[in-house]
mmCIF file of C-alpha atoms and ligand atoms in Angstrom:
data_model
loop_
_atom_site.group_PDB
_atom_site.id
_atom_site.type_symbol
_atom_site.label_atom_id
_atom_site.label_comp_id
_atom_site.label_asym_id
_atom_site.label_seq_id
_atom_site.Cartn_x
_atom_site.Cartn_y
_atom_site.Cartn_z
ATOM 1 C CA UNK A 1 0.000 0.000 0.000
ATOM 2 C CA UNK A 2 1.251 4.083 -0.635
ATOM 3 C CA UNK A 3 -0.060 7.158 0.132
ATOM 4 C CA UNK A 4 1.027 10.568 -0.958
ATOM 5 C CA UNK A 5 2.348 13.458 1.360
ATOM 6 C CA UNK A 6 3.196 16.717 -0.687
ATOM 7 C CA UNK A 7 3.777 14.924 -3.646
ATOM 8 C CA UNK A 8 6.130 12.489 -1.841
ATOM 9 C CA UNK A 9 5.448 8.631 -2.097
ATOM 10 C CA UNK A 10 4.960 7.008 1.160
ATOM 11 C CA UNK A 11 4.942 2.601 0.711
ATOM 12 C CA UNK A 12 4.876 -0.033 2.893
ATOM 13 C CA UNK A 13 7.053 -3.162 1.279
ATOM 14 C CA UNK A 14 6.914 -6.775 2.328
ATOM 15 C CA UNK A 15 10.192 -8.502 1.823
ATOM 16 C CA UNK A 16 13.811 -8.838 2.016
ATOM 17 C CA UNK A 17 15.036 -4.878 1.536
ATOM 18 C CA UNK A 18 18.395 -6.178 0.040
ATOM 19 C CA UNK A 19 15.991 -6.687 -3.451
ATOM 20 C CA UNK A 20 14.123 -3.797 -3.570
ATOM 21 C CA UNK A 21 15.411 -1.210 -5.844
ATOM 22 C CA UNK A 22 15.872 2.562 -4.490
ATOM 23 C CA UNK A 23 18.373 5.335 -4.312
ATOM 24 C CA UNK A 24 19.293 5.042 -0.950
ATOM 25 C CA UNK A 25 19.044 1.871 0.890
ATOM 26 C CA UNK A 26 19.313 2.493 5.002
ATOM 27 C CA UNK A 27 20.913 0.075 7.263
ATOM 28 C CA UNK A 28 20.152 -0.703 11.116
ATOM 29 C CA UNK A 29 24.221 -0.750 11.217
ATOM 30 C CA UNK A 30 26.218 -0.861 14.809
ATOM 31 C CA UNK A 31 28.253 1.723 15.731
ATOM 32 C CA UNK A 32 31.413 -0.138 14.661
ATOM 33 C CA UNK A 33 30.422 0.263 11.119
ATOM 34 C CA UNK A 34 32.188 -3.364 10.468
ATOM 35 C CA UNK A 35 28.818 -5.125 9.962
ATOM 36 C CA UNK A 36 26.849 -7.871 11.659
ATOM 37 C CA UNK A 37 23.500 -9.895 11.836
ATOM 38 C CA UNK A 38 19.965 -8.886 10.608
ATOM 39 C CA UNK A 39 19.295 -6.470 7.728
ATOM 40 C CA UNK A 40 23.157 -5.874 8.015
ATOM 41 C CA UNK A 41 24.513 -8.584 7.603
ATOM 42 C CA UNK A 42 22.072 -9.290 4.435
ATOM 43 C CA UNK A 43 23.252 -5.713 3.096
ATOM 44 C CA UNK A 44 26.885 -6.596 3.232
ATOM 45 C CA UNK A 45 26.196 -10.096 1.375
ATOM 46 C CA UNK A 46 24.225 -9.196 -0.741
ATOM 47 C CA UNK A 47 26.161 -5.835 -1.476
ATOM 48 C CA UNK A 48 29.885 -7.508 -2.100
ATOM 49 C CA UNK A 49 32.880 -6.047 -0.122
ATOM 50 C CA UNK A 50 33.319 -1.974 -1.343
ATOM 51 C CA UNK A 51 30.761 -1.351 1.145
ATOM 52 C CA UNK A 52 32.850 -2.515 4.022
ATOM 53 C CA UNK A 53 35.562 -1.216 1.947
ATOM 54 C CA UNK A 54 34.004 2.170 2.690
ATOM 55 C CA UNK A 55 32.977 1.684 6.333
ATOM 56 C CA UNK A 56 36.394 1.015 7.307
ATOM 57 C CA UNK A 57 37.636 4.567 5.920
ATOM 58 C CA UNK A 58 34.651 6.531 7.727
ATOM 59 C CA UNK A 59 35.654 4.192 10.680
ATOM 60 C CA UNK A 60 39.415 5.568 10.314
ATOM 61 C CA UNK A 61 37.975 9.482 10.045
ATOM 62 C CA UNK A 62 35.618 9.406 12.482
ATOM 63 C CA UNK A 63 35.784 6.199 14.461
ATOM 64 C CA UNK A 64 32.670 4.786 13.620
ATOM 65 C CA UNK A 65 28.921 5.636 14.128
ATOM 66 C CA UNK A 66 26.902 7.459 16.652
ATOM 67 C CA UNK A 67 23.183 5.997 17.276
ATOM 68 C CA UNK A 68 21.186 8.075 15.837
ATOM 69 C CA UNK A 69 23.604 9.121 13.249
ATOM 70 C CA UNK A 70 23.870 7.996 9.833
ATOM 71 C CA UNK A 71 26.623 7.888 6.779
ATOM 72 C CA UNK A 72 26.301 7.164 3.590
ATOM 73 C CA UNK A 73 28.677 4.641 1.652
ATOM 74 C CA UNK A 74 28.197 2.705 -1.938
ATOM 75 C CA UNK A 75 25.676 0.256 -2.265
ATOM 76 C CA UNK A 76 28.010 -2.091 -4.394
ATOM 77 C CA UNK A 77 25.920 -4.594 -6.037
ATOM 78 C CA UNK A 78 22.782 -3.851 -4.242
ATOM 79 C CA UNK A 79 20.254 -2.328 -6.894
ATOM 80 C CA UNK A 80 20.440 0.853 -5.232
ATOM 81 C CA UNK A 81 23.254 3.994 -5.386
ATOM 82 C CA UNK A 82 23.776 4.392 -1.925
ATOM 83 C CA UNK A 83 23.868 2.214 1.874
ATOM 84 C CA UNK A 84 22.955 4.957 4.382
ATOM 85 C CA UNK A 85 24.245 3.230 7.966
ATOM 86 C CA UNK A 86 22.468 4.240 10.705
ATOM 87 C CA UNK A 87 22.871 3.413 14.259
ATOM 88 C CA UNK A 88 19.592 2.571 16.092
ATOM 89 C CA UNK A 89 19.681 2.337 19.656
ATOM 90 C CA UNK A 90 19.709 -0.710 21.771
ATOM 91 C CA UNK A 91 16.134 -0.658 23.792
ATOM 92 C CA UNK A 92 16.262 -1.228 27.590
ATOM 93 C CA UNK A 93 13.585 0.133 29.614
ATOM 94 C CA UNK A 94 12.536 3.451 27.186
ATOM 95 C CA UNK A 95 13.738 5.847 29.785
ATOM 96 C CA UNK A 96 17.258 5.687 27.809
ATOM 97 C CA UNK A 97 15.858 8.319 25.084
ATOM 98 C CA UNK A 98 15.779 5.345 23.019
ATOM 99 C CA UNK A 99 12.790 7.330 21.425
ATOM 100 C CA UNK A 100 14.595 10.002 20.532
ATOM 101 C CA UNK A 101 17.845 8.862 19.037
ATOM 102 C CA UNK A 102 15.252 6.100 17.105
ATOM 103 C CA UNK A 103 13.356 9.137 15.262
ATOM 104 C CA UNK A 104 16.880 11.005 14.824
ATOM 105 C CA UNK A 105 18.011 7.757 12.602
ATOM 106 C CA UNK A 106 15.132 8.434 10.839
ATOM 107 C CA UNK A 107 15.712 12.504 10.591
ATOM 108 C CA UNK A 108 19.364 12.035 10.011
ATOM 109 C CA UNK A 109 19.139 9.128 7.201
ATOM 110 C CA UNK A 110 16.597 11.648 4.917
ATOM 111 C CA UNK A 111 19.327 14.222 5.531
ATOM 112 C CA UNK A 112 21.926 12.135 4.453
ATOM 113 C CA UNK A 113 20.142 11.034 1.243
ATOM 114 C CA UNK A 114 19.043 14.172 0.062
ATOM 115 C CA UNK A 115 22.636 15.301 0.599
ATOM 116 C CA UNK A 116 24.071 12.836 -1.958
ATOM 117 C CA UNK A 117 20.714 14.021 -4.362
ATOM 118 C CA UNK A 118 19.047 10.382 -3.444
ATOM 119 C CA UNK A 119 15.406 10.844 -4.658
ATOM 120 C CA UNK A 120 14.549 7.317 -3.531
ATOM 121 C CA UNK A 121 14.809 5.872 0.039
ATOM 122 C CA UNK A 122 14.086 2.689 1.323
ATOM 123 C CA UNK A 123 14.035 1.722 5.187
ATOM 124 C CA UNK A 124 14.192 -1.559 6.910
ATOM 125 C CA UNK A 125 12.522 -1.445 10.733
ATOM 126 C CA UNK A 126 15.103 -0.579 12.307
ATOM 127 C CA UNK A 127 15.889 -1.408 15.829
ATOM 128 C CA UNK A 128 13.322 -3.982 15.877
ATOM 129 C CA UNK A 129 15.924 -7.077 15.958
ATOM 130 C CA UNK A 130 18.557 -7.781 17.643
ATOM 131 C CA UNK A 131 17.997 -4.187 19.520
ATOM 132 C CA UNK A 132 14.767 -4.891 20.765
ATOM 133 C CA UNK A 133 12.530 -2.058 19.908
ATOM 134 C CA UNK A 134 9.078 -2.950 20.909
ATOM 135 C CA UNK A 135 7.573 -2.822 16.993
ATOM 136 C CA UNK A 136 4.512 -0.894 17.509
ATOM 137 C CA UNK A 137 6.086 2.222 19.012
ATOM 138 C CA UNK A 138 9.303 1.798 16.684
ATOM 139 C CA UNK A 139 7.008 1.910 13.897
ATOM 140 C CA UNK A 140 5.117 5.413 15.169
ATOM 141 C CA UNK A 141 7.885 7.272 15.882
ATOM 142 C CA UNK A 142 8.999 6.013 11.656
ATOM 143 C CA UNK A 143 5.915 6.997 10.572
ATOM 144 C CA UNK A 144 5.741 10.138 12.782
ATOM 145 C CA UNK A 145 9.337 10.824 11.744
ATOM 146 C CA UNK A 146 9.066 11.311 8.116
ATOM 147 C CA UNK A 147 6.155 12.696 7.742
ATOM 148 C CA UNK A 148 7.342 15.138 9.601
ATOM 149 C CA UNK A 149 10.406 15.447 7.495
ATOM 150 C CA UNK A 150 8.078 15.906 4.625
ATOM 151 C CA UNK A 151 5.900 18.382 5.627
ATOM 152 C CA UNK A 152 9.035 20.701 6.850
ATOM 153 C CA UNK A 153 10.555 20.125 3.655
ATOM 154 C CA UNK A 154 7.399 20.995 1.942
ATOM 155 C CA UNK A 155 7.486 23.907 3.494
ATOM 156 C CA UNK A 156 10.228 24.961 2.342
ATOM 157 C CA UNK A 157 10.064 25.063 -1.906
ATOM 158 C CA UNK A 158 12.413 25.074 -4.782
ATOM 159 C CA UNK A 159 14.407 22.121 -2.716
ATOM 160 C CA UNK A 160 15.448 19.133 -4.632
ATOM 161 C CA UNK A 161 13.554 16.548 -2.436
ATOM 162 C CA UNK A 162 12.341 13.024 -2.155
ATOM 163 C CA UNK A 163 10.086 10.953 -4.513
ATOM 164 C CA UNK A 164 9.985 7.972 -2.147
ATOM 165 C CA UNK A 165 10.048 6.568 1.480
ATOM 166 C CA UNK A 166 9.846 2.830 1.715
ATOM 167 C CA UNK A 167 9.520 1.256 4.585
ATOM 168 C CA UNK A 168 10.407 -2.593 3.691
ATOM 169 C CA UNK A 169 8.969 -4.670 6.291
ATOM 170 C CA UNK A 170 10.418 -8.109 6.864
ATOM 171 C CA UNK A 171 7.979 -9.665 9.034
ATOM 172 C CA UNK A 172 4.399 -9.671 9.017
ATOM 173 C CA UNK A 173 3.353 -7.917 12.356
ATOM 174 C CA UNK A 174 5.559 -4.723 11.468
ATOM 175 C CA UNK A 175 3.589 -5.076 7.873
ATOM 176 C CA UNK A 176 0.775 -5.224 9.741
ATOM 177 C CA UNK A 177 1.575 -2.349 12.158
ATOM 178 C CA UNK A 178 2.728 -0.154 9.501
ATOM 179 C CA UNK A 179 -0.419 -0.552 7.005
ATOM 180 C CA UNK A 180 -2.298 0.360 10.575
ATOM 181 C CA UNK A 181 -0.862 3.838 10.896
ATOM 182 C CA UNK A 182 -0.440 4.463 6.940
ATOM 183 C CA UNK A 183 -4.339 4.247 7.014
ATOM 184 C CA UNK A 184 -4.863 6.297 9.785
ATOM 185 C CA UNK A 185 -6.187 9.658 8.829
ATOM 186 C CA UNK A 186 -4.642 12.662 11.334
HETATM 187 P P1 ADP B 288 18.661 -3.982 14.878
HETATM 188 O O1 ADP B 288 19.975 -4.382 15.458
HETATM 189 O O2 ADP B 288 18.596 -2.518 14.511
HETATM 190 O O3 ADP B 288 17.507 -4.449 15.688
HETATM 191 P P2 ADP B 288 18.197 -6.115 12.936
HETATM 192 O O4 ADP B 288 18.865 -6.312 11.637
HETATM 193 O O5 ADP B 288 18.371 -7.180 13.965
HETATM 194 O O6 ADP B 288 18.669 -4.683 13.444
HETATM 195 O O7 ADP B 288 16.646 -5.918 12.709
HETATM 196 C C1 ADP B 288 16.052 -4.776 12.203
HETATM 197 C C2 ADP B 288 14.862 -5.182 11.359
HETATM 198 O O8 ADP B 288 15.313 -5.630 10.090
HETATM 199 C C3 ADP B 288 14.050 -6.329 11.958
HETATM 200 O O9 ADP B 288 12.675 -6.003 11.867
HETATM 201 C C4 ADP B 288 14.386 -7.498 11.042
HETATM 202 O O10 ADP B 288 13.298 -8.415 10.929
HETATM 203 C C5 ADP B 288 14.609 -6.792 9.738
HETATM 204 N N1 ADP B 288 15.382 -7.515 8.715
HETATM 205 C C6 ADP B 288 16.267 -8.533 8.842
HETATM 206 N N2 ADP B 288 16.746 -8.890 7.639
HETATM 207 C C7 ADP B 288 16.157 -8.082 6.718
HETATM 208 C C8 ADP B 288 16.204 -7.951 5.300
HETATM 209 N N3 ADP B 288 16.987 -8.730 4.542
HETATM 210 N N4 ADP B 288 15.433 -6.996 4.713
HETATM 211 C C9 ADP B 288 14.635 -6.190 5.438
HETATM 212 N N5 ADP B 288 14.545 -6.264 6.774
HETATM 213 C C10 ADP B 288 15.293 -7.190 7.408
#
């Protein structure tokens, strides 16, 4: 399903985000940058080795990743131009502004797209693994996120913006969750 905020695409995609042809793919990295399981781990296969390639040089500039940060590499192989890495945070008990550095990967991986001219961006649901995100509040603050991205972009014309946000779901309760809150009129 899509819906359409100020002429940008919003889509909700079922499916392994490693296949699904963008601009800008973004990964749930860690803050090492040097890859692991999940969605990462699939990116780096499926991607071939000048991503890591990459990593390893932002990880000699700036030592890695912040959560909530993103950077942008190749996306090798992947059908896409770019891999933005962003660092989601690990959840504990939600008083660890887990809430806020989640929407700032959100915030931060637009930015980082747009900067590189990305019209196309595709997201996995990120923190929802291995970090433990509780999925229905990961995937309001998403949805929350970029719309709100959107609309202050909007705001502001004559910007070269976004076509696209997907969010590529992998399982079928954040499908689920995410169709919920696309359908929701506010
Ligand atoms: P995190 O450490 O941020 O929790 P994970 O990779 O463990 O990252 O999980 C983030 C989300 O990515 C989970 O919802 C997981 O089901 C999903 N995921 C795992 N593999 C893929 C894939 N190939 N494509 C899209 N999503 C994936």
């Amino acid at each position: 399903m899509q819906i359409k905020i100020n002429e940008v695409t919003i889509k909700i995609v079922r499916g392994d985000i490693t296949k699904y042809a963008t601009d800008a793919i973004v990964n749930a990295a860690n803050s090492s940058l040097l890859g692991g399981g999940g969605v990462d781990g699939a990116i780096h296969r499926a991607g071939g080795p000048a991503i890591l390639e990459e990593c390893r040089k932002i990880r000699d500039r700036q030592g890695g990743c912040d959560t909530g940060e993103a950077v942008v590499t190749t996306a090798g192989k992947l059908p896409a131009k770019f891999v933005v890495h962003t660092v989601g945070p690990v959840y504990q008990n939600g008083n660890k502004s887990e809430a806020e550095l989640l929407k700032r990967c959100y915030v931060n991986s637009i930015q980082a797209a747009v900067d590189v001219s990305a019209r196309r961006i595709s997201f996995p649901n990120i923190s929802t693994g291995i970090y433990g995100y509780p999925k229905k509040e990961a995937a309001e603050i998403a949805v929350t996120a970029v719309k709100e991205v959107i609309q202050a972009y909007s705001a502001d014309s004559g910007e070269t913006f976004l076509e696209e946000v997907a969010f590529v779901c992998y399982d079928e309760e954040n499908e689920r969750l995410y169709r919920q809150l696309l359908e929701k009129k506010d």
